[in-house]
Tab-separated table of C-alpha atoms in Angstrom:
chain	number	residue	atom	x	y	z
A	1	MET	CA	-24.474	70.504	-2.199
A	2	MET	CA	-25.752	69.909	1.303
A	3	ARG	CA	-25.145	67.057	3.724
A	4	LEU	CA	-27.616	65.624	6.211
A	5	GLY	CA	-26.557	64.137	9.535
A	6	ILE	CA	-28.659	62.491	12.229
A	7	ASP	CA	-27.630	61.558	15.771
A	8	VAL	CA	-29.683	58.970	17.650
A	9	GLY	CA	-29.475	59.346	21.421
A	10	GLY	CA	-31.208	57.499	24.217
A	11	THR	CA	-33.809	60.235	24.676
A	12	LYS	CA	-33.597	62.467	21.609
A	13	THR	CA	-32.743	62.234	17.920
A	14	ALA	CA	-31.182	65.301	16.303
A	15	ALA	CA	-30.797	66.129	12.619
A	16	VAL	CA	-28.627	68.851	11.090
A	17	LEU	CA	-28.103	70.083	7.567
A	18	LEU	CA	-24.661	71.300	6.520
A	19	ALA	CA	-24.196	73.690	3.598
A	20	SER	CA	-21.365	73.216	1.117
A	21	ASP	CA	-19.207	75.623	3.148
A	22	GLY	CA	-19.728	73.545	6.295
A	23	ALA	CA	-22.142	75.911	8.014
A	24	VAL	CA	-25.114	74.467	9.892
A	25	VAL	CA	-28.174	75.796	8.054
A	26	GLY	CA	-30.859	73.780	9.807
A	27	GLN	CA	-31.398	71.537	12.803
A	28	HIS	CA	-34.246	69.804	14.564
A	29	GLN	CA	-34.704	67.187	17.249
A	30	VAL	CA	-37.455	64.772	18.237
A	31	PRO	CA	-37.902	62.219	21.045
A	32	THR	CA	-36.238	58.865	20.355
A	33	GLU	CA	-38.447	55.826	19.978
A	34	LEU	CA	-36.697	52.695	21.206
A	35	GLY	CA	-36.198	49.422	19.376
A	36	GLU	CA	-36.715	49.506	15.635
A	37	GLY	CA	-38.825	52.593	16.259
A	38	VAL	CA	-35.547	54.533	16.042
A	39	VAL	CA	-36.100	54.494	12.278
A	40	ASP	CA	-39.296	56.537	12.687
A	41	SER	CA	-37.451	58.998	14.921
A	42	VAL	CA	-34.641	59.401	12.399
A	43	LEU	CA	-37.069	59.965	9.531
A	44	ALA	CA	-39.147	62.462	11.516
A	45	ALA	CA	-36.106	64.592	12.404
A	46	ALA	CA	-34.610	64.335	8.910
A	47	ARG	CA	-37.787	65.182	7.032
A	48	PHE	CA	-38.527	68.171	9.262
A	49	VAL	CA	-35.128	69.785	8.708
A	50	LEU	CA	-35.244	69.099	4.961
A	51	ARG	CA	-38.683	70.716	4.684
A	52	ASP	CA	-37.626	73.616	6.888
A	53	VAL	CA	-34.650	74.470	4.677
A	54	GLY	CA	-36.427	73.547	1.447
A	55	VAL	CA	-34.036	70.846	0.285
A	56	GLY	CA	-34.947	67.568	-1.385
A	57	VAL	CA	-33.231	64.247	-0.791
A	58	SER	CA	-31.982	64.244	-4.395
A	59	GLU	CA	-30.079	67.474	-3.677
A	60	LEU	CA	-28.023	65.965	-0.857
A	61	ASP	CA	-24.359	65.110	-1.194
A	62	GLY	CA	-24.775	62.417	1.450
A	63	VAL	CA	-26.593	61.245	4.554
A	64	GLY	CA	-24.926	59.957	7.712
A	65	LEU	CA	-26.260	58.469	10.917
A	66	GLY	CA	-24.541	58.463	14.307
A	67	ILE	CA	-25.799	55.834	16.730
A	68	PRO	CA	-24.586	53.990	19.846
A	69	GLY	CA	-23.223	50.482	19.448
A	70	GLN	CA	-20.736	48.672	17.253
A	71	VAL	CA	-20.911	49.444	13.560
A	72	ASP	CA	-20.113	46.668	11.087
A	73	ALA	CA	-17.656	47.083	8.220
A	74	ASP	CA	-20.518	47.618	5.765
A	75	ARG	CA	-21.206	50.954	7.557
A	76	SER	CA	-24.893	50.068	7.766
A	77	ARG	CA	-25.496	47.352	10.364
A	78	ILE	CA	-25.126	47.899	14.120
A	79	ARG	CA	-24.778	45.536	17.066
A	80	ASN	CA	-25.287	45.894	20.805
A	81	ALA	CA	-27.008	49.280	20.926
A	82	VAL	CA	-28.425	48.141	24.256
A	83	HIS	CA	-29.611	51.562	25.473
A	84	LEU	CA	-31.795	51.775	22.363
A	85	GLY	CA	-33.186	48.282	22.784
A	86	LEU	CA	-31.389	47.000	19.690
A	87	GLY	CA	-29.211	43.936	19.185
A	88	ALA	CA	-28.184	43.370	15.569
A	89	PHE	CA	-30.047	45.670	13.184
A	90	ASP	CA	-29.364	46.998	9.679
A	91	VAL	CA	-30.333	50.537	10.561
A	92	GLY	CA	-28.610	52.097	7.548
A	93	ALA	CA	-30.657	50.056	5.099
A	94	ALA	CA	-33.873	50.547	7.089
A	95	VAL	CA	-33.497	54.329	7.047
A	96	GLY	CA	-32.130	54.484	3.508
A	97	ASP	CA	-34.965	52.447	2.018
A	98	ARG	CA	-37.562	54.839	3.411
A	99	LEU	CA	-35.607	58.028	2.831
A	100	GLY	CA	-34.693	57.039	-0.719
A	101	THR	CA	-30.921	57.326	-0.551
A	102	ARG	CA	-27.840	55.599	0.828
A	103	VAL	CA	-27.158	56.175	4.528
A	104	LEU	CA	-23.716	55.613	6.066
A	105	VAL	CA	-23.594	54.734	9.766
A	106	GLU	CA	-20.965	55.581	12.393
A	107	ASN	CA	-20.724	55.073	16.139
A	108	ASP	CA	-22.104	58.209	17.781
A	109	VAL	CA	-18.975	59.070	19.781
A	110	ASN	CA	-16.743	58.689	16.725
A	111	ALA	CA	-19.149	60.887	14.779
A	112	ALA	CA	-19.028	63.430	17.599
A	113	ALA	CA	-15.223	63.584	17.326
A	114	LEU	CA	-15.515	64.536	13.666
A	115	GLY	CA	-18.271	67.018	14.409
A	116	ALA	CA	-16.487	68.635	17.357
A	117	ARG	CA	-13.343	69.184	15.310
A	118	HIS	CA	-15.434	70.787	12.567
A	119	LEU	CA	-17.387	73.012	14.996
A	120	LEU	CA	-14.194	74.180	16.728
A	121	GLY	CA	-12.647	75.058	13.378
A	122	SER	CA	-9.727	72.738	14.062
A	123	ASP	CA	-7.558	71.137	11.408
A	124	ALA	CA	-5.747	68.901	13.924
A	125	ASP	CA	-4.771	65.492	12.584
A	126	ALA	CA	-4.786	64.125	16.155
A	127	PHE	CA	-7.986	65.057	17.962
A	128	ALA	CA	-10.152	63.585	20.728
A	129	TYR	CA	-13.741	64.100	21.797
A	130	LEU	CA	-14.533	63.219	25.414
A	131	GLY	CA	-18.240	62.504	25.760
A	132	LEU	CA	-19.477	62.979	29.340
A	133	GLY	CA	-23.012	61.712	29.729
A	134	THR	CA	-24.792	58.702	31.152
A	135	GLY	CA	-21.573	56.882	30.250
A	136	ILE	CA	-18.124	58.174	29.326
A	137	ALA	CA	-16.286	57.433	26.096
A	138	ALA	CA	-13.846	59.103	23.738
A	139	GLY	CA	-13.754	59.342	19.987
A	140	VAL	CA	-10.207	59.637	18.639
A	141	LEU	CA	-9.054	60.907	15.256
A	142	LEU	CA	-5.543	60.082	14.068
A	143	ASP	CA	-4.266	61.373	10.735
A	144	GLY	CA	-7.716	62.916	10.424
A	145	ALA	CA	-9.545	59.561	10.436
A	146	VAL	CA	-11.421	57.682	13.144
A	147	TRP	CA	-9.110	55.406	15.110
A	148	ARG	CA	-11.005	52.217	15.906
A	149	GLY	CA	-8.262	49.977	17.311
A	150	ALA	CA	-7.776	46.255	16.748
A	151	THR	CA	-11.304	45.245	17.729
A	152	GLY	CA	-13.237	48.490	17.430
A	153	VAL	CA	-13.233	49.467	21.105
A	154	ALA	CA	-10.672	52.285	20.948
A	155	GLY	CA	-11.790	55.197	23.105
A	156	GLU	CA	-13.551	53.240	25.869
A	157	ILE	CA	-11.810	55.444	28.381
A	158	GLY	CA	-14.753	55.257	30.769
A	159	HIS	CA	-13.608	51.761	31.682
A	160	VAL	CA	-10.023	52.658	32.520
A	161	PRO	CA	-9.446	52.686	36.314
A	162	VAL	CA	-8.517	56.016	37.897
A	163	PRO	CA	-6.524	56.619	41.103
A	164	GLY	CA	-8.504	56.274	44.304
A	165	ALA	CA	-11.615	54.732	42.747
A	166	THR	CA	-12.773	51.377	44.123
A	167	ALA	CA	-16.464	50.998	43.254
A	168	VAL	CA	-17.507	48.144	40.980
A	169	CYS	CA	-18.418	49.308	37.492
A	170	ARG	CA	-21.283	48.034	35.366
A	171	CYS	CA	-18.611	46.470	33.149
A	172	GLY	CA	-17.455	44.256	36.039
A	173	GLN	CA	-14.158	45.997	36.752
A	174	ALA	CA	-13.422	48.014	39.863
A	175	GLY	CA	-12.439	51.669	39.926
A	176	CYS	CA	-13.419	52.665	36.391
A	177	LEU	CA	-13.649	56.343	35.475
A	178	GLU	CA	-17.390	55.845	34.967
A	179	THR	CA	-17.876	54.852	38.612
A	180	VAL	CA	-16.644	58.311	39.587
A	181	ALA	CA	-17.913	60.704	36.938
A	182	ALA	CA	-20.519	59.083	34.655
A	183	GLY	CA	-24.128	60.201	34.862
A	184	TRP	CA	-25.323	56.788	36.021
A	185	ALA	CA	-22.853	56.729	38.924
A	186	LEU	CA	-23.629	60.291	40.007
A	187	ALA	CA	-27.344	59.486	39.907
A	188	GLU	CA	-26.815	56.479	42.152
A	189	ARG	CA	-24.845	58.490	44.689
A	190	TRP	CA	-27.186	61.485	44.701
A	191	GLY	CA	-30.455	59.583	44.322
A	192	GLU	CA	-31.668	61.607	41.347
A	193	PRO	CA	-31.086	61.729	37.588
A	194	TRP	CA	-28.442	64.137	36.238
A	195	PRO	CA	-27.386	65.654	39.583
A	196	ALA	CA	-24.187	67.316	38.310
A	197	ALA	CA	-25.691	70.807	38.111
A	198	ARG	CA	-27.139	70.536	41.622
A	199	MET	CA	-23.810	69.243	42.918
A	200	LEU	CA	-22.032	72.286	41.479
A	201	GLU	CA	-24.676	74.645	42.878
A	202	ALA	CA	-24.366	73.085	46.330
A	203	ALA	CA	-20.581	73.299	46.199
A	204	ARG	CA	-20.786	76.997	45.354
A	205	ALA	CA	-23.208	77.483	48.253
A	206	GLY	CA	-20.619	76.096	50.666
A	207	SER	CA	-21.582	72.424	51.024
A	208	ALA	CA	-18.487	70.522	52.127
A	209	MET	CA	-19.919	67.238	50.835
A	210	ALA	CA	-20.719	68.685	47.421
A	211	SER	CA	-17.338	70.406	47.205
A	212	ALA	CA	-15.553	67.145	47.965
A	213	GLU	CA	-17.632	65.318	45.360
A	214	TRP	CA	-16.980	68.030	42.759
A	215	HIS	CA	-13.240	67.816	43.390
A	216	VAL	CA	-13.261	64.022	42.926
A	217	VAL	CA	-15.243	64.248	39.679
A	218	VAL	CA	-13.059	66.983	38.198
A	219	ASP	CA	-9.906	65.145	39.265
A	220	ALA	CA	-11.065	61.964	37.510
A	221	LEU	CA	-11.922	63.848	34.321
A	222	ALA	CA	-8.536	65.571	34.358
A	223	HIS	CA	-6.965	62.109	34.573
A	224	ALA	CA	-8.924	61.124	31.446
A	225	VAL	CA	-7.689	64.171	29.537
A	226	ARG	CA	-4.100	63.553	30.611
A	227	MET	CA	-4.396	59.913	29.552
A	228	LEU	CA	-5.646	60.850	26.085
A	229	VAL	CA	-2.777	63.278	25.582
A	230	LEU	CA	-0.084	60.971	26.933
A	231	THR	CA	-1.239	57.870	25.022
A	232	VAL	CA	-2.014	59.289	21.573
A	233	ASP	CA	-0.662	62.871	21.817
A	234	VAL	CA	-3.833	64.519	20.539
A	235	ASP	CA	-3.583	68.220	19.733
A	236	ALA	CA	-6.960	68.905	21.316
A	237	VAL	CA	-9.512	67.284	23.618
A	238	ALA	CA	-13.064	68.579	23.174
A	239	ILE	CA	-15.494	68.128	26.074
A	240	GLY	CA	-19.070	67.296	25.130
A	241	GLY	CA	-22.111	65.362	26.293
A	242	GLY	CA	-24.616	66.220	29.005
A	243	MET	CA	-21.990	67.525	31.441
A	244	ARG	CA	-20.877	70.055	28.854
A	245	GLY	CA	-23.836	72.073	30.133
A	246	LEU	CA	-21.853	72.867	33.286
A	247	GLY	CA	-19.789	75.183	31.093
A	248	ALA	CA	-16.860	77.218	32.350
A	249	PRO	CA	-16.711	75.770	35.904
A	250	LEU	CA	-16.090	72.304	34.485
A	251	LEU	CA	-13.570	73.445	31.888
A	252	ASP	CA	-11.766	75.705	34.347
A	253	GLY	CA	-11.716	72.952	36.970
A	254	ILE	CA	-10.159	70.427	34.600
A	255	ARG	CA	-7.594	72.940	33.352
A	256	GLU	CA	-6.733	73.985	36.899
A	257	ARG	CA	-6.104	70.387	37.990
A	258	LEU	CA	-3.964	69.736	34.915
A	259	GLY	CA	-2.075	72.933	35.693
A	260	GLU	CA	-1.346	71.746	39.246
A	261	TRP	CA	0.130	68.515	37.930
A	262	SER	CA	2.139	70.433	35.333
A	263	ALA	CA	3.569	72.732	38.001
A	264	ALA	CA	5.040	69.675	39.734
A	265	SER	CA	6.362	68.048	36.546
A	266	PRO	CA	8.622	69.683	33.952
A	267	PHE	CA	7.663	66.841	31.608
A	268	LEU	CA	3.949	67.651	31.821
A	269	ALA	CA	4.606	71.394	31.769
A	270	ALA	CA	6.366	71.070	28.422
A	271	LEU	CA	3.260	69.432	26.935
A	272	ALA	CA	0.951	72.373	27.770
A	273	ILE	CA	-1.959	70.008	28.372
A	274	PRO	CA	-4.369	72.598	29.895
A	275	SER	CA	-4.331	74.603	26.665
A	276	ARG	CA	-5.383	71.521	24.683
A	277	VAL	CA	-8.744	71.194	26.485
A	278	HIS	CA	-11.820	72.853	24.965
A	279	MET	CA	-15.610	72.749	25.164
A	280	VAL	CA	-17.782	72.076	22.125
A	281	PRO	CA	-19.922	75.160	21.354
A	282	ALA	CA	-23.040	75.468	23.515
A	283	GLY	CA	-26.207	74.267	21.803
A	284	SER	CA	-24.334	72.487	19.028
A	285	GLN	CA	-24.936	68.919	17.871
A	286	PRO	CA	-21.434	67.502	17.297
A	287	ALA	CA	-22.539	63.898	16.656
A	288	ALA	CA	-25.123	64.968	14.070
A	289	VAL	CA	-22.601	67.294	12.413
A	290	GLY	CA	-20.057	64.481	12.360
A	291	ALA	CA	-22.647	62.123	10.896
A	292	ALA	CA	-23.203	64.593	8.067
A	293	ILE	CA	-19.467	64.563	7.390
A	294	VAL	CA	-19.453	60.744	7.437
A	295	GLY	CA	-22.319	60.657	4.954
A	296	SER	CA	-20.562	62.862	2.429
A	297	SER	CA	-19.626	61.208	-0.838
A	298	ALA	CA	-16.146	62.678	-0.406
A	299	TRP	CA	-15.589	61.183	3.059
A	300	LYS	CA	-13.021	58.410	3.428
A	301	SER	CA	-13.196	56.577	6.758
């Protein structure tokens, strides 16, 4: 039987359909409507991919939804999805009532961790997904299950200070990783939305300013990877989010920085951290794939 997963982002909503063997057999995305309009976006994406593949709701093994914000224990209600214009909202019930089946909800970054592991063909019990977008956060899997922490904020690595950073973060702290490498911070410094690609292009063209900026960003992201490995000893860290589009230069830069630190430390060298860093496949939808896994009747969170 097939599984349907939907990922609600700030600008787009993506749906994927997974076959029984785990292969992605259909996907579609639509613009995200904000507020309770997210329900219409979810239904539009879901219904398109179901029609495209020729599958009815009754034939599904489960439906999952990945969405920003805090997810309540009932796996249906969310809180504080501020970028979507939502406070407290029972999105699982709202979608399920109109789709005609139960919908299980998961935080989008946690869903992306499950999806990234699946897409990379990994069977690691300890796995992390590092989402690099407007904000920065990690989804962590321990013993194959989502690790939420004592209060549900495990993985908020974007708000951990990094060496050399001093700018005040939107969270109120100073020196957070997000102030260096998040999309919102880069946009403020460069005066345009999503400037990472232009920064890399300028650095390659010989701009000293862009090269310095690129080095700082890569250094901060390498710190985040090292922190994930040293705190929870994950087997793999998968890079995803908007900055994943930078491709090999970003991955190579992070690995190179980690390699420099390892060369100076026998302790780090023994951990082989550079080899643990990977990119999610280009064009994939890890959060939607993870949502499909969450929605499965066989899934145990």
